PDB file of C-alpha atoms in Angstrom:
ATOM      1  CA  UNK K   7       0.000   0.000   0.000  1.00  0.00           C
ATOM      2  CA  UNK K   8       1.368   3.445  -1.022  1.00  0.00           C
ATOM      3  CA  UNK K   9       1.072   6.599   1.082  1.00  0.00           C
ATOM      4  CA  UNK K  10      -2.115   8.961   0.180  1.00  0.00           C
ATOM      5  CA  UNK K  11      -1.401  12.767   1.103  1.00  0.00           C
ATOM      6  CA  UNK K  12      -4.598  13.647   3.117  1.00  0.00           C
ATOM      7  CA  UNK K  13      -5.686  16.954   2.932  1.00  0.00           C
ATOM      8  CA  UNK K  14      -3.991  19.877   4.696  1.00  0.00           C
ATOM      9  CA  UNK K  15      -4.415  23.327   3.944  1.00  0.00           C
ATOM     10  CA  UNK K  16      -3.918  26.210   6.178  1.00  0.00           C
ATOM     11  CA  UNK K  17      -6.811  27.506   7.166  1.00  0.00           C
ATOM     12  CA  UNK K  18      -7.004  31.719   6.742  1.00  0.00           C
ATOM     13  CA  UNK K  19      -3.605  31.667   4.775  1.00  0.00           C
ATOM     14  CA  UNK K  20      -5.162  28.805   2.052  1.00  0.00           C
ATOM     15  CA  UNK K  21      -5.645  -0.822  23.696  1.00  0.00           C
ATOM     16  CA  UNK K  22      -2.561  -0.821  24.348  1.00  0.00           C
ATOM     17  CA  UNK K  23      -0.351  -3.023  25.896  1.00  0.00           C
ATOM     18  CA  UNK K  24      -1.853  -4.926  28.645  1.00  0.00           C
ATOM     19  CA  UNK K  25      -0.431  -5.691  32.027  1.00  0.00           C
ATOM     20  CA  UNK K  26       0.876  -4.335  35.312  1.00  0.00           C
ATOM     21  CA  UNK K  27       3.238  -2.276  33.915  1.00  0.00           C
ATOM     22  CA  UNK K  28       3.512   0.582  30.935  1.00  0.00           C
ATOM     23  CA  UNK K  29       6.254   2.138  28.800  1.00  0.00           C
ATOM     24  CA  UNK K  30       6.938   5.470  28.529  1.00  0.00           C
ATOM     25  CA  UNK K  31       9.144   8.176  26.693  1.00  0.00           C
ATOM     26  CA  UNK K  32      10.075  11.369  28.664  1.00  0.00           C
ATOM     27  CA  UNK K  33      10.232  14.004  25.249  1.00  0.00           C
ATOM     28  CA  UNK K  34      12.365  16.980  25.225  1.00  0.00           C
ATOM     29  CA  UNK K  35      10.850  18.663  22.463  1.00  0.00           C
ATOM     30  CA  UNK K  36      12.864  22.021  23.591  1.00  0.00           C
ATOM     31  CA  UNK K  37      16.364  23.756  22.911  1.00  0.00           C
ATOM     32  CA  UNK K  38      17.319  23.509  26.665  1.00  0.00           C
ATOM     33  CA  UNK K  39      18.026  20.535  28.744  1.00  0.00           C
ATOM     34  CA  UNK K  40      15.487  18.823  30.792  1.00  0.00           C
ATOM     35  CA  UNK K  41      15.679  17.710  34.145  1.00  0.00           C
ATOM     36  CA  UNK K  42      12.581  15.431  35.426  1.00  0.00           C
ATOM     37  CA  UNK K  43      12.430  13.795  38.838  1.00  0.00           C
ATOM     38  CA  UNK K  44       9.727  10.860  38.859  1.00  0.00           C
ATOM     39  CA  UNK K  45      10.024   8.666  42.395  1.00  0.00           C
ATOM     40  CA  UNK K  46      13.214  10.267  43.428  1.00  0.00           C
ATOM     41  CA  UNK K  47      14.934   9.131  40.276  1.00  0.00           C
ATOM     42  CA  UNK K  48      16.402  12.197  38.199  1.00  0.00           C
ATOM     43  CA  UNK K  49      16.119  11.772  34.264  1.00  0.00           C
ATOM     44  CA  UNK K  50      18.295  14.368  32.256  1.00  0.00           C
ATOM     45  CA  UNK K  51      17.020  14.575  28.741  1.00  0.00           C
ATOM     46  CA  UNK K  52      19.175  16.501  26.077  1.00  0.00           C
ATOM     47  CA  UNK K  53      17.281  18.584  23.801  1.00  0.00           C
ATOM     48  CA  UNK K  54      15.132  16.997  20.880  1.00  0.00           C
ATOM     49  CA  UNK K  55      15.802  13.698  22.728  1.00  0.00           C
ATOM     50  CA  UNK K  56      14.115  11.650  24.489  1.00  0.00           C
ATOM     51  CA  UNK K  57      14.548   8.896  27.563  1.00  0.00           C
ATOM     52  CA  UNK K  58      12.332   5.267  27.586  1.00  0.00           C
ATOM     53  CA  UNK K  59      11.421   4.087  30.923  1.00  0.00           C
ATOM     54  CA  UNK K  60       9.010   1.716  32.669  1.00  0.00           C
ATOM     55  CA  UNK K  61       6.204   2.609  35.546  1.00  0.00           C
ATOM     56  CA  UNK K  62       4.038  -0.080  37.466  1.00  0.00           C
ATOM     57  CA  UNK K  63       0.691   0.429  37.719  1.00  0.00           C
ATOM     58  CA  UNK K  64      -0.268   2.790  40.816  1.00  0.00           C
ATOM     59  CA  UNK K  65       0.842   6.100  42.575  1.00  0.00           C
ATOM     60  CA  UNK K  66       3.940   7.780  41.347  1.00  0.00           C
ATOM     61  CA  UNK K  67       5.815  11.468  42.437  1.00  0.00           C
ATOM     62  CA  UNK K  68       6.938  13.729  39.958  1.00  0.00           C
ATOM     63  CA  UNK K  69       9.130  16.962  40.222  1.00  0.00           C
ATOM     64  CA  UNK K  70       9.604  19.293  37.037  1.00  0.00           C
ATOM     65  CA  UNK K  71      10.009  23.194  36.358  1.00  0.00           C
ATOM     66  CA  UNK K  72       6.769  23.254  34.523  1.00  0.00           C
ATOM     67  CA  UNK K  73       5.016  20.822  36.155  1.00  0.00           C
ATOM     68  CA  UNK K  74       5.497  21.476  39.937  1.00  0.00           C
ATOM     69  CA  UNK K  75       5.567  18.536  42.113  1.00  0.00           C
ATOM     70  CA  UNK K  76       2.710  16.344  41.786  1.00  0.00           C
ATOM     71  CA  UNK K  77       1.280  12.896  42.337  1.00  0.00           C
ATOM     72  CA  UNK K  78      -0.253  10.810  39.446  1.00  0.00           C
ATOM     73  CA  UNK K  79      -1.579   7.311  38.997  1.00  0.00           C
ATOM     74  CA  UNK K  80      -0.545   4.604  35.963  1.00  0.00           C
ATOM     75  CA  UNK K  81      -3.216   2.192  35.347  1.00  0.00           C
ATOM     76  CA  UNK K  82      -3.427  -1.448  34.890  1.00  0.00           C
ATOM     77  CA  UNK K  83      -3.519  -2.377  30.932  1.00  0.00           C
ATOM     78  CA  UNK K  84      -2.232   1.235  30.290  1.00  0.00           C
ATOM     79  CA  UNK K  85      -0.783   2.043  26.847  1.00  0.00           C
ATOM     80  CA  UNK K  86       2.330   3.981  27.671  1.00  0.00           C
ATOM     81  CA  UNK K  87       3.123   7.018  25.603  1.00  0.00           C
ATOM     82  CA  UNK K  88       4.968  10.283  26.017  1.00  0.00           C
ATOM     83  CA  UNK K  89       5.388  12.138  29.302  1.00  0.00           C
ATOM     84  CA  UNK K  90       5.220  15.684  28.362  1.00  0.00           C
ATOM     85  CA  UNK K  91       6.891  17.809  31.265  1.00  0.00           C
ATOM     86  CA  UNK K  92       7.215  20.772  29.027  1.00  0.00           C
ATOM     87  CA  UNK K  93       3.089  20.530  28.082  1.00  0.00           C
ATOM     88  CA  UNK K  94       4.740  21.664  24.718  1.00  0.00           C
ATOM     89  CA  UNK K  95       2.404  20.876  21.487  1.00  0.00           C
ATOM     90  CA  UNK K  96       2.420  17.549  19.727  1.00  0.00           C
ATOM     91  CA  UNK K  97       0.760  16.377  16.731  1.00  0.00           C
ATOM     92  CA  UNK K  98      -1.155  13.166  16.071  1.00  0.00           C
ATOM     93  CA  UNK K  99      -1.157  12.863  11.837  1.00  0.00           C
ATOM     94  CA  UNK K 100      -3.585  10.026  10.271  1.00  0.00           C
ATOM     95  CA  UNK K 101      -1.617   8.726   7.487  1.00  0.00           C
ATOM     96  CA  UNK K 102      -3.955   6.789   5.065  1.00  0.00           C
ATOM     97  CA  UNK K 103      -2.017   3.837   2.953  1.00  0.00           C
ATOM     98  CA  UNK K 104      -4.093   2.836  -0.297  1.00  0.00           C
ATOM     99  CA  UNK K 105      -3.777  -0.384  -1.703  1.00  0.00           C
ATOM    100  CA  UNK K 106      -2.141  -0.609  -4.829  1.00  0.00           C
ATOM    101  CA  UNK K 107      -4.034  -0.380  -7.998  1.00  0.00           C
ATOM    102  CA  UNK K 108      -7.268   0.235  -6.317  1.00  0.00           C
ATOM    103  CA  UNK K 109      -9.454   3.153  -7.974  1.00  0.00           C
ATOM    104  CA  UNK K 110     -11.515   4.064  -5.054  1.00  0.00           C
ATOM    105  CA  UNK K 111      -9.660   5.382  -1.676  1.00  0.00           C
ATOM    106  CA  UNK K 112     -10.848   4.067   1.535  1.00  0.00           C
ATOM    107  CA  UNK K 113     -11.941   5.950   4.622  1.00  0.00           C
ATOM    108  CA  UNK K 114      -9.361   8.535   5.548  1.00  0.00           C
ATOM    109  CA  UNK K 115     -10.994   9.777   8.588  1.00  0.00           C
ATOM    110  CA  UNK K 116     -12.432  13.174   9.368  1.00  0.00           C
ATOM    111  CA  UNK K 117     -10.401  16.739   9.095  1.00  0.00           C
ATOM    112  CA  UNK K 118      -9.884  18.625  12.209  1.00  0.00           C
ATOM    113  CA  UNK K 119      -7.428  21.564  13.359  1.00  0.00           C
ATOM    114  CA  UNK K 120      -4.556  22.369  15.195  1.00  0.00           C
ATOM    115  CA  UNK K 121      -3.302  25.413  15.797  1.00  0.00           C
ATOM    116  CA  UNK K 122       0.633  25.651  15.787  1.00  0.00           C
ATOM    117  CA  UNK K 123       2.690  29.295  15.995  1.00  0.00           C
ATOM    118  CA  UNK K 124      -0.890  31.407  15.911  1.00  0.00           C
ATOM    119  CA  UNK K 125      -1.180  29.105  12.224  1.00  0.00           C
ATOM    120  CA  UNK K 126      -4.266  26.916  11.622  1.00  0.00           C
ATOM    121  CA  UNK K 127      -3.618  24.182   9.916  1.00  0.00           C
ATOM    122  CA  UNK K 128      -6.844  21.621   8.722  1.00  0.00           C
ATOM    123  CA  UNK K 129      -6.062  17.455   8.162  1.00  0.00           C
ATOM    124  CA  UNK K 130      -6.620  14.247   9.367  1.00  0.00           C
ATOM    125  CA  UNK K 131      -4.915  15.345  12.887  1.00  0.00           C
ATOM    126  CA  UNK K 132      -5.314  15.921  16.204  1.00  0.00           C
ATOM    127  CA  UNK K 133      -3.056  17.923  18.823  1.00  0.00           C
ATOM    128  CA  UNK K 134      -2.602  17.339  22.535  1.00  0.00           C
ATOM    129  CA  UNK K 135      -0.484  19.041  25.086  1.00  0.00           C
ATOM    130  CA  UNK K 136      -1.375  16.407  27.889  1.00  0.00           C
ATOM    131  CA  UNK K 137       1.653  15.786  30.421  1.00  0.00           C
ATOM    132  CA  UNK K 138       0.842  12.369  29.133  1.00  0.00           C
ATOM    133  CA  UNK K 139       0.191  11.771  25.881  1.00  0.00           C
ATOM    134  CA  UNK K 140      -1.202   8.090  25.570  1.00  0.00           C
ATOM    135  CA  UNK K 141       0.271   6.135  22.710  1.00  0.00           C
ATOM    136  CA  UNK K 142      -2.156   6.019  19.404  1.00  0.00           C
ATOM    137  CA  UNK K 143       0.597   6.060  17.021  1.00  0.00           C
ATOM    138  CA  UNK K 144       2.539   3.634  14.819  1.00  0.00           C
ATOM    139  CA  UNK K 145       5.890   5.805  14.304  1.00  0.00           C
ATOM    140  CA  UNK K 146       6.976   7.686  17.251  1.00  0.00           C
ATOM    141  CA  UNK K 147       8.956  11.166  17.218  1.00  0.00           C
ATOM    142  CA  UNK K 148      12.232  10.358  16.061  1.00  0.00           C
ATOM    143  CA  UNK K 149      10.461   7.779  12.975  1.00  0.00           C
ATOM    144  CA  UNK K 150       9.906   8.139   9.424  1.00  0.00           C
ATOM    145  CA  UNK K 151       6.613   8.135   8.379  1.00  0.00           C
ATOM    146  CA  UNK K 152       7.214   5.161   5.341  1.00  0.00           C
ATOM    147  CA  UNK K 153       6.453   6.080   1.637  1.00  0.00           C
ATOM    148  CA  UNK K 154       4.388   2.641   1.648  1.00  0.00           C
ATOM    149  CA  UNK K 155       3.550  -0.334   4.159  1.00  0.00           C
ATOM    150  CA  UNK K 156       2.916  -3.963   3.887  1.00  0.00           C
ATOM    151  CA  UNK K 157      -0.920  -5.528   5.120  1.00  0.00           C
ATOM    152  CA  UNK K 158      -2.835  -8.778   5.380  1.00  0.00           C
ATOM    153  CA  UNK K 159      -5.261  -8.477   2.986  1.00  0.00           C
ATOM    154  CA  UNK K 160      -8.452  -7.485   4.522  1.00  0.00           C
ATOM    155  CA  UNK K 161     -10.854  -6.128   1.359  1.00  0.00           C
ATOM    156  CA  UNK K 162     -10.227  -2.701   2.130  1.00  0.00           C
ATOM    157  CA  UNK K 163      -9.072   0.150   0.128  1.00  0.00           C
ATOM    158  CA  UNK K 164      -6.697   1.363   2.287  1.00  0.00           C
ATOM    159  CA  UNK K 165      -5.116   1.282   5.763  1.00  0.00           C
ATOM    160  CA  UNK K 166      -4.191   3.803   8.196  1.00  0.00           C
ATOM    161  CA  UNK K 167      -1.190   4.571  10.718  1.00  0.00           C
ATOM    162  CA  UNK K 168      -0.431   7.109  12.822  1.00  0.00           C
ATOM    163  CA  UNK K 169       2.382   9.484  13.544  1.00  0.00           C
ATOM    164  CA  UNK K 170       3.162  11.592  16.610  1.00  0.00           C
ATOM    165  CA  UNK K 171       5.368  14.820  15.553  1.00  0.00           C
ATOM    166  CA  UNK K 172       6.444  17.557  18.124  1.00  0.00           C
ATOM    167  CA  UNK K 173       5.373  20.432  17.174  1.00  0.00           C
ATOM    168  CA  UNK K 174       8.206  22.219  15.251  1.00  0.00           C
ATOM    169  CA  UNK K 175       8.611  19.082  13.602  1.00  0.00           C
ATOM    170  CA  UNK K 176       5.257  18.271  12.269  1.00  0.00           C
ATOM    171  CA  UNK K 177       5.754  21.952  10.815  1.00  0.00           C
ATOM    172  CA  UNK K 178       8.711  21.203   8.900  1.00  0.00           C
ATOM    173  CA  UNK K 179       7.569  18.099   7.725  1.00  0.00           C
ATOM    174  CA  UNK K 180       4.283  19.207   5.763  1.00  0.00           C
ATOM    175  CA  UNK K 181       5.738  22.571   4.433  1.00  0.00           C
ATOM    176  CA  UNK K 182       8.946  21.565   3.574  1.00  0.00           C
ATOM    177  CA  UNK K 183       8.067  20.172   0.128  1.00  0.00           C
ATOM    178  CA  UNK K 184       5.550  23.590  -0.507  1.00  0.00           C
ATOM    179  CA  UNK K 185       7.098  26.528  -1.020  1.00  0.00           C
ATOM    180  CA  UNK K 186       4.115  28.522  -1.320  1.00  0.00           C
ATOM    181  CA  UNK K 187       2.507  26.931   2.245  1.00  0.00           C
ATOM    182  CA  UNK K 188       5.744  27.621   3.675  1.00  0.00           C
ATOM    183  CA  UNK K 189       6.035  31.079   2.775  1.00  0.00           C
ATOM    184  CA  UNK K 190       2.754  31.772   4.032  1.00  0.00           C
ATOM    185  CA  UNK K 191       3.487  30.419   7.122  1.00  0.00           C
ATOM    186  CA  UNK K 192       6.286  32.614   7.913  1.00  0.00           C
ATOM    187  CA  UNK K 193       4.129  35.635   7.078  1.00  0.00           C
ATOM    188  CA  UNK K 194       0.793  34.759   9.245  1.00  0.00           C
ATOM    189  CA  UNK K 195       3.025  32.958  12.100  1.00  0.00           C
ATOM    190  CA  UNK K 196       2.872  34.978  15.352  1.00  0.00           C
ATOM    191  CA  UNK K 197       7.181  35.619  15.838  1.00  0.00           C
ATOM    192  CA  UNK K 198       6.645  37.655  18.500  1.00  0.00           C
ATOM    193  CA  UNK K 199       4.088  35.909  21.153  1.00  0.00           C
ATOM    194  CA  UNK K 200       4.520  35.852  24.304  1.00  0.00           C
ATOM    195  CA  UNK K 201       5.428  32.818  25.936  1.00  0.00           C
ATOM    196  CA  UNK K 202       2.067  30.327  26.649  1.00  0.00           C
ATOM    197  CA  UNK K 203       1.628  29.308  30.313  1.00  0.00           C
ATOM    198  CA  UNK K 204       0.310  26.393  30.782  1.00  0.00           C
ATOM    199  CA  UNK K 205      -0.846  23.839  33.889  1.00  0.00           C
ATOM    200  CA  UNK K 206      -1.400  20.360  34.092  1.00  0.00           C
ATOM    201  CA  UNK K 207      -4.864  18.785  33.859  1.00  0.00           C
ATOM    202  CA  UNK K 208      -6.380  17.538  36.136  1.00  0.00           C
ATOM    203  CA  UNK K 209      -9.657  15.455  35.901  1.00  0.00           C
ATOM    204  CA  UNK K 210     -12.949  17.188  37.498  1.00  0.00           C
ATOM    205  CA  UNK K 211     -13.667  14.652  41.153  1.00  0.00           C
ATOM    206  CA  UNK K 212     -17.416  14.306  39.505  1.00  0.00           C
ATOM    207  CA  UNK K 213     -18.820  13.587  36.138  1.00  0.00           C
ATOM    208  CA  UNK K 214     -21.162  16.301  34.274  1.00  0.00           C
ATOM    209  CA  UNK K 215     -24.481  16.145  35.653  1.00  0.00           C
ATOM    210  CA  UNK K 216     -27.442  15.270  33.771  1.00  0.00           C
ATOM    211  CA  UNK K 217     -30.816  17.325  33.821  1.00  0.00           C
ATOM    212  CA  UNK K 218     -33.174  14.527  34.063  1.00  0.00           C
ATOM    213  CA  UNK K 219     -34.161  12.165  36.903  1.00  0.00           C
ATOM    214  CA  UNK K 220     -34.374   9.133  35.463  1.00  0.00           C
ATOM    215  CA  UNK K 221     -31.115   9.145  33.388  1.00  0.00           C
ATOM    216  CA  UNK K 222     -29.390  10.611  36.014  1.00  0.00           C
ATOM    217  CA  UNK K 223     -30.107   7.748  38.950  1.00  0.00           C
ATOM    218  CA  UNK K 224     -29.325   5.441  35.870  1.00  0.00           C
ATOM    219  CA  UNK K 225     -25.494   7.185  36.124  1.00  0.00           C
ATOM    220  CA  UNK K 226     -25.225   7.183  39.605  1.00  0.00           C
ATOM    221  CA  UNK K 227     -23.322   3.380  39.553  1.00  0.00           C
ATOM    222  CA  UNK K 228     -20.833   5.092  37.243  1.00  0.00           C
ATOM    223  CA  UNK K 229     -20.219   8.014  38.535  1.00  0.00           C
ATOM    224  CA  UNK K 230     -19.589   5.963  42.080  1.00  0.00           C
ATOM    225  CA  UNK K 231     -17.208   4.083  40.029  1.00  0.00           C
ATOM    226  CA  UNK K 232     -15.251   6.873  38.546  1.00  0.00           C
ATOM    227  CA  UNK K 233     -14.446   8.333  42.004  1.00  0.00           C
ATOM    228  CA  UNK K 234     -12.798   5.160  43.015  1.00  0.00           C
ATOM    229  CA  UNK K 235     -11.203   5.142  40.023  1.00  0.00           C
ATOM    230  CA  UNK K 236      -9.395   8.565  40.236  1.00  0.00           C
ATOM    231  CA  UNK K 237      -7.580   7.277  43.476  1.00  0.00           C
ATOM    232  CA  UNK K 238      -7.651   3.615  42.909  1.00  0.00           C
ATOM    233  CA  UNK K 239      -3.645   3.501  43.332  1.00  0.00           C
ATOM    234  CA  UNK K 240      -3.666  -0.749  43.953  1.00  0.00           C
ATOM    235  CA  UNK K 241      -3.074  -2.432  40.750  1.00  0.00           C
ATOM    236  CA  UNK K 242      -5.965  -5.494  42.033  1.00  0.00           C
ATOM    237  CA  UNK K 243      -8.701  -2.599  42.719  1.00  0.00           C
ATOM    238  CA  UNK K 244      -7.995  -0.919  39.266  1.00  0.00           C
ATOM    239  CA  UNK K 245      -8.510  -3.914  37.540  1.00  0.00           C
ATOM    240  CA  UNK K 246     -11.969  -4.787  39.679  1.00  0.00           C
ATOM    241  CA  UNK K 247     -12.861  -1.644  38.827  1.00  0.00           C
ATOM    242  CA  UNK K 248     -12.246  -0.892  34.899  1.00  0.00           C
ATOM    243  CA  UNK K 249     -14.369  -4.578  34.685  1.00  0.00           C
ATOM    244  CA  UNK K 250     -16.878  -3.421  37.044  1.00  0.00           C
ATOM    245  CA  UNK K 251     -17.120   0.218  34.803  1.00  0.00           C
ATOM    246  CA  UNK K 252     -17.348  -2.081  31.601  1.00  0.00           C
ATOM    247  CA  UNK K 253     -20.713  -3.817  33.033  1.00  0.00           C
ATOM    248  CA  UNK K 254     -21.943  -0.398  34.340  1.00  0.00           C
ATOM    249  CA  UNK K 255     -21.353   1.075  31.299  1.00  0.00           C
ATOM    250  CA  UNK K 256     -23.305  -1.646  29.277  1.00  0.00           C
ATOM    251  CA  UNK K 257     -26.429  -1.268  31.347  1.00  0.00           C
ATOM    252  CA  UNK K 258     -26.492   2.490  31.638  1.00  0.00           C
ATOM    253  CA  UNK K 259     -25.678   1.896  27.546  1.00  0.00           C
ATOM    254  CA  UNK K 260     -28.923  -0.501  27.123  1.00  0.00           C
ATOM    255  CA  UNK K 261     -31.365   1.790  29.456  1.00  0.00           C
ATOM    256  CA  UNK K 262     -30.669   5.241  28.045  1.00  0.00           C
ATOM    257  CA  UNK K 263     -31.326   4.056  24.660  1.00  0.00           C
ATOM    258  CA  UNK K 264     -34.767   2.679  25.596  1.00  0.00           C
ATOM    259  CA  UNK K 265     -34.900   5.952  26.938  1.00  0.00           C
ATOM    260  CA  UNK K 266     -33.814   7.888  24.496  1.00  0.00           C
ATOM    261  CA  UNK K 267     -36.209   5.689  22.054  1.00  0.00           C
ATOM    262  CA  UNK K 268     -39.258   7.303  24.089  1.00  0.00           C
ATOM    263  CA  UNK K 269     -38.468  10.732  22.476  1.00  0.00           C
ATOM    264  CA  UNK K 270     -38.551  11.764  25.556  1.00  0.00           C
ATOM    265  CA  UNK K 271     -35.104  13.741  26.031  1.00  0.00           C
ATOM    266  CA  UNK K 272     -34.449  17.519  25.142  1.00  0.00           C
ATOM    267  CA  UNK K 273     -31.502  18.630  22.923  1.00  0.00           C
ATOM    268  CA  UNK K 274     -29.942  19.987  25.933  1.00  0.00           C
ATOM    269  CA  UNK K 275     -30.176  16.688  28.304  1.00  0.00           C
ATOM    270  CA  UNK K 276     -29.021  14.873  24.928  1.00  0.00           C
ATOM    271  CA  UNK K 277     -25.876  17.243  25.187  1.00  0.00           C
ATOM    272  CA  UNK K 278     -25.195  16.521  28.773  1.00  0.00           C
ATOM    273  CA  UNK K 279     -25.006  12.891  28.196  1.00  0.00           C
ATOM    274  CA  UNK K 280     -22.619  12.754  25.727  1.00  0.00           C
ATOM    275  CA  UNK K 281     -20.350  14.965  27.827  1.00  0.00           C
ATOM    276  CA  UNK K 282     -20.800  12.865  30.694  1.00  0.00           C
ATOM    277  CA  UNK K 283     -20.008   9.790  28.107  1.00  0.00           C
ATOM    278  CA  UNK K 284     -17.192  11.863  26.835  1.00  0.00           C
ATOM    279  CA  UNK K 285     -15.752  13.068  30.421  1.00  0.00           C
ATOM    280  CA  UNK K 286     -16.129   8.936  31.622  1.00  0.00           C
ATOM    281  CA  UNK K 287     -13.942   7.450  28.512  1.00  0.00           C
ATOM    282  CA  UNK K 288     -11.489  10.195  28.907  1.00  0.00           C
ATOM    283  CA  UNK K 289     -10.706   8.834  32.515  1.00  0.00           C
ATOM    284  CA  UNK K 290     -10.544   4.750  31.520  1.00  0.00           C
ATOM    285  CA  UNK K 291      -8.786   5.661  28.327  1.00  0.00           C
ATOM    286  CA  UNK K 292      -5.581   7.786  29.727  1.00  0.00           C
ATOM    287  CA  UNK K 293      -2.767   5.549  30.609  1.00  0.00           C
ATOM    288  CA  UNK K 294      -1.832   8.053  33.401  1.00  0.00           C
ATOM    289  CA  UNK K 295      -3.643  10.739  35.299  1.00  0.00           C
ATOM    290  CA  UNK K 296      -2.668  13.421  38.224  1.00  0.00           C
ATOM    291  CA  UNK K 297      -3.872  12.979  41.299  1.00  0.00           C
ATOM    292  CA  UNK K 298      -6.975  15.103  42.352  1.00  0.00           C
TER     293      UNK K 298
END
């Protein structure tokens, strides 16, 4: 399968492993030297490196200039990915692969934006400057993204893989062959903005509420759940409880459609489930969180 260029344009100028344990990449994406501290242990990254290490699931310290010193949890079954001290910008590129020969491109997945240097740029992307970025990539930061890739054959058109760039990087890499892109960019880039200060997230204690009686008793099992969750630091009592949230979340699943099927919900109530859906799978899907 050969690599498809996906759409980008700028915009205004034009389950991871599974286990008890989860692997990690501390990213310098910076000019300076980094110095991270995580359980007492002092990691000195050189700039545009990075340094691979290994956390058990449960409670962990960390100590960083931009970070602060702060506890945070790595789940059981975690995927790993990059730990971010800088909460600089990285950028999560869907690469679509067709299959050789084939007339008729596959599904390439929707466009959405990121916004890099005060520049909007429009693809099959997302951005994320998480402390912990949870790994949804093929090719990591310091790989090539391949011209073409081998599959199974599956019927489909096409494949896709996925990329993580820092920041500077992903820029380089989709203007370099474009002149006329590139020169835009350097006249709509903001070269003189001051510096962005950012804090680490940390997840709300309590879901979204939900304006309606019945579908909000039918979430109170859940949202029970997801405040054990947050400081669940044994590796036994994470596991009971992402199985116990998987039940939960079938049977709140199953009833809210029947309810739901009753015509019976307002736009607004419809809107507050899906950001109490939305606010739940963030929790069960990071690999890491900070303590509350």
């Amino acid at each position: 399968m050969k690599k498809r260029y996906l759409p980008l344009a700028l915009v205004a100028l034009l389950a991871g492993c599974s286990g008890r344990s989860a692997d990690y990449a501390i990213d310098n994406p910076t000019d300076k030297p980094l110095s991270l501290t995580i359980d007492g242990k002092t990691y000195e990254v050189a700039p545009h490196e990075d340094k691979e290490l290994s956390l058990d699931a449960g409670e962990h310290t960390m100590k960083g200039d931009v970070v602060g010193d702060i506890k945070f949890i790595s789940y059981y079954r975690g995927r790993g990915g990059i730990i971010n001290p800088t909460l600089s910008d990285y950028v999560i590129y869907r690469q679509s692969f067709e299959k050789v020969g084939s007339t008729s491109p596959g599904y390439m997945g929707k466009l959405d934006q990121v916004v890099l240097e005060g520049v909007t740029f429009e693809g099959t992307m997302r951005q994320s400057n998480d402390l912990f970025i949870d790994k949804d990539w093929t090719y990591g930061v310091d790989e090539e993204l391949p011209d073409s890739v081998v599959e199974h054959e599956n019927g489909s058109n096409n494949t896709v893989h996925n990329k993580v760039f820092r920041a500077k990087d992903f820029i380089v890499a989709f203007l370099g062959k474009n002149p006329d892109a590139k020169k835009d960019f350097e006249a709509n880039r903001q070269k003189d903005a001051p510096p962005v200060v950012r804090k680490v997230t940390i997840l709300p204690s309590t879901l979204p509420p939900i304006d309606n009686a019945e579908v909000q008793q039918l979430s109170l099992p859940l949202r029970e759940n997801y405040a054990k969750y947050l400081k669940a630091k044994d590796v036994s009592e994470q596991e009971a409880l992402q199985k116990e949230n998987f039940k939960l979340s079938m049977a709140y699943s199953h009833a809210s459609v029947e309810i739901m099927q009753k015509g019976s919900l307002s736009k607004e109530v419809n809107e507050q489930m899906n950001a109490f859906q939305e606010a739940m799978n963030r929790a069960y899907g990071s690999t890491a969180l900070v303590e509350p």
